[in-house]
mmCIF file of C-alpha atoms in Angstrom:
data_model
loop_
_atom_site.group_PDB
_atom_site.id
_atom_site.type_symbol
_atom_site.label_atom_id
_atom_site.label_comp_id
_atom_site.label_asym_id
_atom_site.label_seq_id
_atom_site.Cartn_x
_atom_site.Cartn_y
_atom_site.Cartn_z
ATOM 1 C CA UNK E 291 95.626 129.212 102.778
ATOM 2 C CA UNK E 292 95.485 128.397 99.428
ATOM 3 C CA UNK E 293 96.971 124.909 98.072
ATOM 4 C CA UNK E 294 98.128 123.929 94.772
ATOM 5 C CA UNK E 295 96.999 120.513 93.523
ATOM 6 C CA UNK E 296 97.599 118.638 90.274
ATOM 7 C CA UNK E 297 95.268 116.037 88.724
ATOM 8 C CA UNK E 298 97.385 113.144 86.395
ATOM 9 C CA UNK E 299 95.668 109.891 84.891
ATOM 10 C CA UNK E 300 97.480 107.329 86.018
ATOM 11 C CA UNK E 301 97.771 103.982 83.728
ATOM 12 C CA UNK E 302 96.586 105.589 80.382
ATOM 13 C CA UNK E 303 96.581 103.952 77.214
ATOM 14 C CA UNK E 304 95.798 107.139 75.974
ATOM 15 C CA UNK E 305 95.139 110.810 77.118
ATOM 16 C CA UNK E 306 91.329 110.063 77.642
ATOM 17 C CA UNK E 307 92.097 107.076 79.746
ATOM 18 C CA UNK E 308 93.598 105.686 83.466
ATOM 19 C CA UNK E 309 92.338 106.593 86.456
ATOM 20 C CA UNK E 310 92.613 110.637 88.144
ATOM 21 C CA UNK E 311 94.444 110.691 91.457
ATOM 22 C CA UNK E 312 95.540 113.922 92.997
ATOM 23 C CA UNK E 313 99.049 114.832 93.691
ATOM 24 C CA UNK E 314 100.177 117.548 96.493
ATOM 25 C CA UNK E 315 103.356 118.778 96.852
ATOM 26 C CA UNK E 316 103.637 121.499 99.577
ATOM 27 C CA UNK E 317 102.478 119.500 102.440
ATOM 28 C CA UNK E 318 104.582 121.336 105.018
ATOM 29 C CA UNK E 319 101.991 122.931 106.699
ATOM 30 C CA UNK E 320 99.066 120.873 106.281
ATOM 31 C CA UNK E 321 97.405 119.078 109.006
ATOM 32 C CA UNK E 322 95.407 115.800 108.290
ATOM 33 C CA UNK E 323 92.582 117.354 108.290
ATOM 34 C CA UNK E 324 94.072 119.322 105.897
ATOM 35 C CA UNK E 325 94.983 116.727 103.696
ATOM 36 C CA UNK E 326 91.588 114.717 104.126
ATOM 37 C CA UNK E 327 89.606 118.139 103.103
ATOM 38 C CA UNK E 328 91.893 118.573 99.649
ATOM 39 C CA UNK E 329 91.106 115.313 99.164
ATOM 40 C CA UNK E 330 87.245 115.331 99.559
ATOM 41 C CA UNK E 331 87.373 118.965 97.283
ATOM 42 C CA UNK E 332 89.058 116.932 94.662
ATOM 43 C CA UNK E 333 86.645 113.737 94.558
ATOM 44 C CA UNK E 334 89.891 111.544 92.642
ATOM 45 C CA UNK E 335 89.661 108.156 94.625
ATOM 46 C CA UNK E 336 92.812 108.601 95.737
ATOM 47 C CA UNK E 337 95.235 111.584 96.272
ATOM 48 C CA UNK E 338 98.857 111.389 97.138
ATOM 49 C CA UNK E 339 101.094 114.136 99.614
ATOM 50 C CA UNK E 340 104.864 114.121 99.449
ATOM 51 C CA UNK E 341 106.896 114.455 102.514
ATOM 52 C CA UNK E 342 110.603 114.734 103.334
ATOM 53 C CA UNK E 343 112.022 111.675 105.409
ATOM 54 C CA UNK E 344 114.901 110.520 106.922
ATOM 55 C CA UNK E 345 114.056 106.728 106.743
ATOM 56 C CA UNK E 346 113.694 106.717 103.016
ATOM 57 C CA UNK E 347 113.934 109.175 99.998
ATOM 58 C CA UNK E 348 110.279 110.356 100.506
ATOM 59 C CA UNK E 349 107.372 109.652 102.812
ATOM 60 C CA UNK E 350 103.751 109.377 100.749
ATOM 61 C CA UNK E 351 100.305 109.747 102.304
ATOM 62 C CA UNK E 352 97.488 108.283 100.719
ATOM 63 C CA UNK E 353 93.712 110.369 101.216
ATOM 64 C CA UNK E 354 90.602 108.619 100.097
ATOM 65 C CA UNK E 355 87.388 111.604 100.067
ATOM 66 C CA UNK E 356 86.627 109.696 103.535
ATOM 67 C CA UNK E 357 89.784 108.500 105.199
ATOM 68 C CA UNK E 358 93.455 107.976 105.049
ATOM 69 C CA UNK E 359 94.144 105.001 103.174
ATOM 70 C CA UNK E 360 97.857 102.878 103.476
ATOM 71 C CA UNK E 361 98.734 102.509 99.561
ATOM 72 C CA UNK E 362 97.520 103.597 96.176
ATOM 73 C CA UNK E 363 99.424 102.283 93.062
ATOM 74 C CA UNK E 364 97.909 104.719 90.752
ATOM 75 C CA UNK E 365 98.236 108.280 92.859
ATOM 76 C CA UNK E 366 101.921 106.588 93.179
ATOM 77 C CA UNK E 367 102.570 106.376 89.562
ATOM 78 C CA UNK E 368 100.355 109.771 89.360
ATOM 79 C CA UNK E 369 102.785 111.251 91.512
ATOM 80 C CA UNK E 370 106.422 109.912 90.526
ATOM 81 C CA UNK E 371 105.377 111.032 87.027
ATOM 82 C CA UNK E 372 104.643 114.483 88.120
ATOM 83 C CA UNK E 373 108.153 114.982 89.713
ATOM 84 C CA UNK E 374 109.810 113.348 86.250
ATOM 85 C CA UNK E 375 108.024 115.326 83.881
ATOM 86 C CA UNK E 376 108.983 118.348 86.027
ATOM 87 C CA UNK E 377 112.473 117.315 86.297
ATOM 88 C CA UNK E 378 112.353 116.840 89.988
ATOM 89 C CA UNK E 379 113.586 113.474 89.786
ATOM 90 C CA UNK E 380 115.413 111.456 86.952
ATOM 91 C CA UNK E 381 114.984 107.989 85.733
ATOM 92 C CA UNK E 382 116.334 105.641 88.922
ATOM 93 C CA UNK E 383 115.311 103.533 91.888
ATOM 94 C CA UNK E 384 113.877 105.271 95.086
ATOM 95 C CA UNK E 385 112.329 104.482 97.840
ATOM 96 C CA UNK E 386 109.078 105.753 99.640
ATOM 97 C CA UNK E 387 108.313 105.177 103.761
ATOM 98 C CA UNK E 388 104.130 104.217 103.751
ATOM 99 C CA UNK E 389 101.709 102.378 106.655
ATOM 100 C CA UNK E 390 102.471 99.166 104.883
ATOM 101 C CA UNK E 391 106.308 100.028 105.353
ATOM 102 C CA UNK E 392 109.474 101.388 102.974
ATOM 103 C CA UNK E 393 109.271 100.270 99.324
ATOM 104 C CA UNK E 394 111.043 101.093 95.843
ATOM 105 C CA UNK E 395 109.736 103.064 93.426
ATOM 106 C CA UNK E 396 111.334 102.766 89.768
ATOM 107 C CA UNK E 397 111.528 105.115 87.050
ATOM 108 C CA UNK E 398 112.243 104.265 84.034
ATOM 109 C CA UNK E 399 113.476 105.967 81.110
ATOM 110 C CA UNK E 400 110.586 105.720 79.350
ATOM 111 C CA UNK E 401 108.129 107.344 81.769
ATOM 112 C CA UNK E 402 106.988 104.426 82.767
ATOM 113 C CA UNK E 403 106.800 104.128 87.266
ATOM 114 C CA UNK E 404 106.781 100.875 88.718
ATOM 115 C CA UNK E 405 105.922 100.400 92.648
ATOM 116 C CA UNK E 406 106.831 97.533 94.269
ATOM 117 C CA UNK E 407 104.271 95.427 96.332
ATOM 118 C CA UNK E 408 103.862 93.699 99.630
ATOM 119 C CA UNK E 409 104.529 90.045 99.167
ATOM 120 C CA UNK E 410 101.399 88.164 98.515
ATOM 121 C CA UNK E 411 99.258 86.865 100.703
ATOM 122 C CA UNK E 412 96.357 84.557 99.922
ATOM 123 C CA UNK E 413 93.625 84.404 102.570
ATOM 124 C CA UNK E 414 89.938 83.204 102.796
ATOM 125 C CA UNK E 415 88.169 81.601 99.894
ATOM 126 C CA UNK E 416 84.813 82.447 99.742
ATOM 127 C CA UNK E 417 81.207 81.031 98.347
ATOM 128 C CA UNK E 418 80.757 81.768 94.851
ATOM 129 C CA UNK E 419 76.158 82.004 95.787
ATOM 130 C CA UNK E 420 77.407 84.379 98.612
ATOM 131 C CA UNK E 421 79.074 86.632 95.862
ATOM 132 C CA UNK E 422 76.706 86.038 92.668
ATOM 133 C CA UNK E 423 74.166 87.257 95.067
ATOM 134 C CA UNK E 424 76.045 90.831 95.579
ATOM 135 C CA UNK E 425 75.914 91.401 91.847
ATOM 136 C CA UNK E 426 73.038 90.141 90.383
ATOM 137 C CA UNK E 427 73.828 87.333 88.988
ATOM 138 C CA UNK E 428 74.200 83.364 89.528
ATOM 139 C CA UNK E 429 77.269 81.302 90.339
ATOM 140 C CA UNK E 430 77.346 79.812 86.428
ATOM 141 C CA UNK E 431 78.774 83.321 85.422
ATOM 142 C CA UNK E 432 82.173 82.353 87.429
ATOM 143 C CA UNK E 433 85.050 79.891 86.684
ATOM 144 C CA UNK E 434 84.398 76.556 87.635
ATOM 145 C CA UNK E 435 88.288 75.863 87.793
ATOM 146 C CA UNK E 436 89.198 79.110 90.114
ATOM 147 C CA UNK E 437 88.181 79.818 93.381
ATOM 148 C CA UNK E 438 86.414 83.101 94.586
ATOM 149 C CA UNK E 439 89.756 84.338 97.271
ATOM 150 C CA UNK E 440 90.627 87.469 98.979
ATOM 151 C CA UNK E 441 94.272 88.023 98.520
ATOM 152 C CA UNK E 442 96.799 91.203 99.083
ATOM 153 C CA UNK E 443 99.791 93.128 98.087
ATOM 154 C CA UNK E 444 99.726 95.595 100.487
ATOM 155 C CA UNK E 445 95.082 96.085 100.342
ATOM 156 C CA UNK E 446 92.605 93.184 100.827
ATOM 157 C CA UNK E 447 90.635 93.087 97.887
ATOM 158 C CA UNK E 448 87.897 89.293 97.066
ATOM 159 C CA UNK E 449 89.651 88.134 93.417
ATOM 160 C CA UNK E 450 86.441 87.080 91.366
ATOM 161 C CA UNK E 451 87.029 84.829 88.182
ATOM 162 C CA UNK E 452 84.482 85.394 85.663
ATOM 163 C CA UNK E 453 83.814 83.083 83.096
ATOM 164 C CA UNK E 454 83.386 85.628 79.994
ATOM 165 C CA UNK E 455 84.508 88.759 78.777
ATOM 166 C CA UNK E 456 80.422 89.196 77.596
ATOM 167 C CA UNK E 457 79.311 87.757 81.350
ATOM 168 C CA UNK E 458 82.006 89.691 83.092
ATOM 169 C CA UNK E 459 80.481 93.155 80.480
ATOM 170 C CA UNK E 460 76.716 92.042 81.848
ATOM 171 C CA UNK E 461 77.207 91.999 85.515
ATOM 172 C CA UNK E 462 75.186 94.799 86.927
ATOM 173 C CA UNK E 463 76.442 94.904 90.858
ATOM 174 C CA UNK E 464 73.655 95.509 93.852
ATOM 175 C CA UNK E 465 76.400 98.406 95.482
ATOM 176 C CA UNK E 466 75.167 98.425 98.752
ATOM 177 C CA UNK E 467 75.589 94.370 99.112
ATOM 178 C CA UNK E 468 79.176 95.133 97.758
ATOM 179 C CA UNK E 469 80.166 97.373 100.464
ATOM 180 C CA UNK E 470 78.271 95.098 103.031
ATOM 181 C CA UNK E 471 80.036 91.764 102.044
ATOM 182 C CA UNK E 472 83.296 94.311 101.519
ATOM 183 C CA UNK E 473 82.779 95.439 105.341
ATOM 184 C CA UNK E 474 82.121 91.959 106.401
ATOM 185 C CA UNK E 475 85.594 90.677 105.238
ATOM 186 C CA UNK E 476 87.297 94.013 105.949
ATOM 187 C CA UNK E 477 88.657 94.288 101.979
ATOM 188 C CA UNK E 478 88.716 97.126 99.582
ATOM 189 C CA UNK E 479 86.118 95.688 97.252
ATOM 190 C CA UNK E 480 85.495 93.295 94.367
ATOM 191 C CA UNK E 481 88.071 92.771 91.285
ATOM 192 C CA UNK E 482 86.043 90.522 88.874
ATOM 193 C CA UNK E 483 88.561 89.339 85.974
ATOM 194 C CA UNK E 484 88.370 87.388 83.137
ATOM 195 C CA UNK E 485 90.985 85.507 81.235
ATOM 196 C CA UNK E 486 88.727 86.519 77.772
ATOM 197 C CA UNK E 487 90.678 89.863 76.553
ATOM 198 C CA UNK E 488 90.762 92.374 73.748
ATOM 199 C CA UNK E 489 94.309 92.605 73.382
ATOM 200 C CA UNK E 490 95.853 89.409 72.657
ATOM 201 C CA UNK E 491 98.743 90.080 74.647
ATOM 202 C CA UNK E 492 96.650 90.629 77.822
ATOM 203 C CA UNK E 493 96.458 88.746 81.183
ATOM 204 C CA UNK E 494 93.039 89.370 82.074
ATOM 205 C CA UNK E 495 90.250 91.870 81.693
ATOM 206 C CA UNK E 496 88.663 93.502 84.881
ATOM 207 C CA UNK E 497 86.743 95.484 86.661
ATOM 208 C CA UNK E 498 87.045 96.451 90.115
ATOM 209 C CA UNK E 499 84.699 97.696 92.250
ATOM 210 C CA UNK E 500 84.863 99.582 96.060
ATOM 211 C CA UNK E 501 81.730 101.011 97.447
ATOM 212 C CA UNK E 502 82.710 100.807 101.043
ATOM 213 C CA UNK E 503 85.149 103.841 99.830
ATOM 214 C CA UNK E 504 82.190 105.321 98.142
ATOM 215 C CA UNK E 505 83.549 104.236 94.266
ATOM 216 C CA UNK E 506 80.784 102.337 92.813
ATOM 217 C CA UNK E 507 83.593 101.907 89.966
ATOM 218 C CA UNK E 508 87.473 102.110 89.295
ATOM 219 C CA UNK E 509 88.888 102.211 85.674
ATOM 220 C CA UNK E 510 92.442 101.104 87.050
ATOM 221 C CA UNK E 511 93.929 99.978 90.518
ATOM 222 C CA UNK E 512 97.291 98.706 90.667
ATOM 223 C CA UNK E 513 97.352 96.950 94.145
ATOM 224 C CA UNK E 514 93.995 94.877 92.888
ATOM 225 C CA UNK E 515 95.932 93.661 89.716
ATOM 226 C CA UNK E 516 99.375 92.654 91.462
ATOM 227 C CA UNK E 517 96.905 91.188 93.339
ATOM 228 C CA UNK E 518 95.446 89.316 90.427
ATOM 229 C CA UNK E 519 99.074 88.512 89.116
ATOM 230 C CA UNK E 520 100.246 86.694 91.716
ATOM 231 C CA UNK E 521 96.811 85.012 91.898
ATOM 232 C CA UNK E 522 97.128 84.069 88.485
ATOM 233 C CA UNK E 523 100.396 82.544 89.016
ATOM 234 C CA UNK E 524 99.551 80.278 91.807
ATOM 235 C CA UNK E 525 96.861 78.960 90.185
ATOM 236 C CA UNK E 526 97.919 79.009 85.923
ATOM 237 C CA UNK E 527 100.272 76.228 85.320
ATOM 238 C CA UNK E 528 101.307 78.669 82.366
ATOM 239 C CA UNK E 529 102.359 81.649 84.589
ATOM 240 C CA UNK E 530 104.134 79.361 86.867
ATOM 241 C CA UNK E 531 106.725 78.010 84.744
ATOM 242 C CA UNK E 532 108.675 81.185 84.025
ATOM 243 C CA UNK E 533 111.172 82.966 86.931
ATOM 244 C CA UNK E 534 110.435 86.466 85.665
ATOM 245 C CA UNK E 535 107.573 87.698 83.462
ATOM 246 C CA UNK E 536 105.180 90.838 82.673
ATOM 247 C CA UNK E 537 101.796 90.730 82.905
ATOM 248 C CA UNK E 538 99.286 93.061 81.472
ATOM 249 C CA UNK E 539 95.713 93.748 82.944
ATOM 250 C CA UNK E 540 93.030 95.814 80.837
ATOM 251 C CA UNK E 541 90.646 98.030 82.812
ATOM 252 C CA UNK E 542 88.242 100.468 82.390
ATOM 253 C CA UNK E 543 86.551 99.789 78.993
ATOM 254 C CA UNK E 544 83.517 99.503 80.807
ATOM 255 C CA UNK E 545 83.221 102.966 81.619
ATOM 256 C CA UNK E 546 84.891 104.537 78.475
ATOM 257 C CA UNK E 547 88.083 104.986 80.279
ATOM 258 C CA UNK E 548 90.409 102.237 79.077
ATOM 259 C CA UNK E 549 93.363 101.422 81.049
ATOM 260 C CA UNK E 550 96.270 99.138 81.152
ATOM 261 C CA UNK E 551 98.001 98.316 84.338
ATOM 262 C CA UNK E 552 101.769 96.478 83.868
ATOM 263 C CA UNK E 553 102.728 93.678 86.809
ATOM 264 C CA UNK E 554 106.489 92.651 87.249
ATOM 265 C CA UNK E 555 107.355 89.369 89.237
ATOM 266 C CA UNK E 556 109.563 87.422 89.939
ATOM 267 C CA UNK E 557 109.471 83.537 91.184
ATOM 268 C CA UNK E 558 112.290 81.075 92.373
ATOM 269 C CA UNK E 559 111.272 77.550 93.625
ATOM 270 C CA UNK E 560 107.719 78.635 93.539
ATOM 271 C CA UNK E 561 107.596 81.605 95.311
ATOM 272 C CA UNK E 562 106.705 84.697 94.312
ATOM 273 C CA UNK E 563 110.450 87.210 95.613
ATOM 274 C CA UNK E 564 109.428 90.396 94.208
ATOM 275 C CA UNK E 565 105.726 91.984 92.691
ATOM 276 C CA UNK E 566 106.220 95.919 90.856
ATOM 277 C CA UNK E 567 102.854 97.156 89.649
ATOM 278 C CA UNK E 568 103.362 100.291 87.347
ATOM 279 C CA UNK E 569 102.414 102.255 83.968
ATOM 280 C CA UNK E 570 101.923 105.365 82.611
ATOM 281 C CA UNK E 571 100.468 108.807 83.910
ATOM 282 C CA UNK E 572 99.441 111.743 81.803
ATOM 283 C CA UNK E 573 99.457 115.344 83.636
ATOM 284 C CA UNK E 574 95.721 116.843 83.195
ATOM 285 C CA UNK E 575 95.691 119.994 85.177
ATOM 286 C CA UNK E 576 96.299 122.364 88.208
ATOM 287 C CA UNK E 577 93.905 123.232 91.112
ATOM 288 C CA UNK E 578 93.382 125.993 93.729
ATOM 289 C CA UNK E 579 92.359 124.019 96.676
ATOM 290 C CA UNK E 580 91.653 127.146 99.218
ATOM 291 C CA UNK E 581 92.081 126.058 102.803
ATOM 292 C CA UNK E 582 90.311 128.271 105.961
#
């Protein structure tokens, strides 16, 4: 059987940029194995499938190389701009059914796809030495005024505040601590931010890391930055003062893939209601995935 995949950079500044995910269409007679094989031929971090359901407008799997994951923000806006640039779909609200439950996709008129998030939740705080250890580094590289947390939208990833856009550039990660100390608290990985950007219109620069999934490196993840945005908000006097607000993460530059990830949220009485995490995708190519 021979499949028909299609590769899109999702969160691009430009062409060259965002992060691959895989997008698969005609899922009607593929079995998870199926799906978890495509994936693993591809080698994208994540790859979305598109199913019909009756609960929602679509159903969406998410396929890691390894293992079925329960969201991916990127192969989401990877594959909502696939069906709009095929004019599959027009600009609108719909919704998707996923293992973390039914939530709204937007598409704008612009191109850009938002994906809303699982409300927050902020969970353990965790030794800075424990961490500095993992990548090579001391605890003087961190913010002394923000705490080392794990927090979700939907995936556990450890929120690291870095001190520096230089220190944050320097850090040089021992992986296979990474994915131990990642196993140990059952998250995703590390997202290491600083409030130090190149755009001056920026939130934070980052880089995210996830070894346990075997990515030593991510240029963009959108459930690690609405992550970070509703981190940022509890703890930035500055963020917390306005009901509804955009905030813009920079990613990538690191590995010569520069990416810029858009978070949406809104607050009333100091709670975060709603968290969308979107951008832009750019379609790359097609590929013959043959199935025995």
């Amino acid at each position: 059987m021979m499949i028909n995949a299609y590769s899109l950079r999702a969160f691009t500044t430009q062409a060259a940029g965002g992060n691959l995910a895989g997008v698969v269409i005609d899922t009607e007679m593929l079995t998870e194995a199926d799906m978890l094989n495509i994936a693993h031929q591809l080698g994208f971090s994540e790859t979305a499938y598109l199913f019909p359901c009756e609960d929602a407008d679509y159903q969406v799997r998410y396929f890691t190389p390894a293992e079925e994951v329960d969201i991916c923000g990127h192969a989401t806006v990877a594959l909502f701009t696939y069906l709009y640039q095929r004019k599959e779909i027009s600009a609108g609200d719909y919704t998707i059914k996923t293992r973390i439950g039914i939530l709204s996709v937007q598409v704008r008129n612009n191109g850009q796809i938002f994906l809303q998030q699982a409300a927050p939740q902020f969970l353990d705080i965790l030794s800075p030495a424990e961490i500095a250890d993992s990548l090579n580094t001391d605890r003087a590289v961190f913010s002394h005024d923000l705490p080392v947390q794990i927090v979700s939208t939907g995936l556990k990833d450890i929120l690291i505040p870095v001190r520096s856009f230089t220190a944050l550039a320097e850090i040089k990660p021992d992986l296979d601590k990474v994915a131990a100390i990642s196993k140990k608290y059952q998250v995703t990985g590390y997202h290491l931010f600083t409030t130090e950007t190149l755009s001056p219109s920026a939130a934070a620069h980052c880089r995210n890391l996830a070894p346990l999934y075997d990515i030593p490196e991510e240029c963009a993840t959108g459930t690690s930055n609405a992550a970070l945005a509703c981190y940022l908000v509890k703890y930035l006097p500055d963020y917390q003062r306005q009901e509804k607000q955009t905030l813009l993460f920079e990613q990538g530059y690191s590995m010569g893939l520069p990416s810029e990830i858009l978070a949406e949220l809104t607050q009333s009485a100091g709670r975060i209601v709603t968290i969308f995490v979107g951008g832009r995708a750019e379609y790359q190519e097609t590929i013959t995935i043959e199935l025995s």
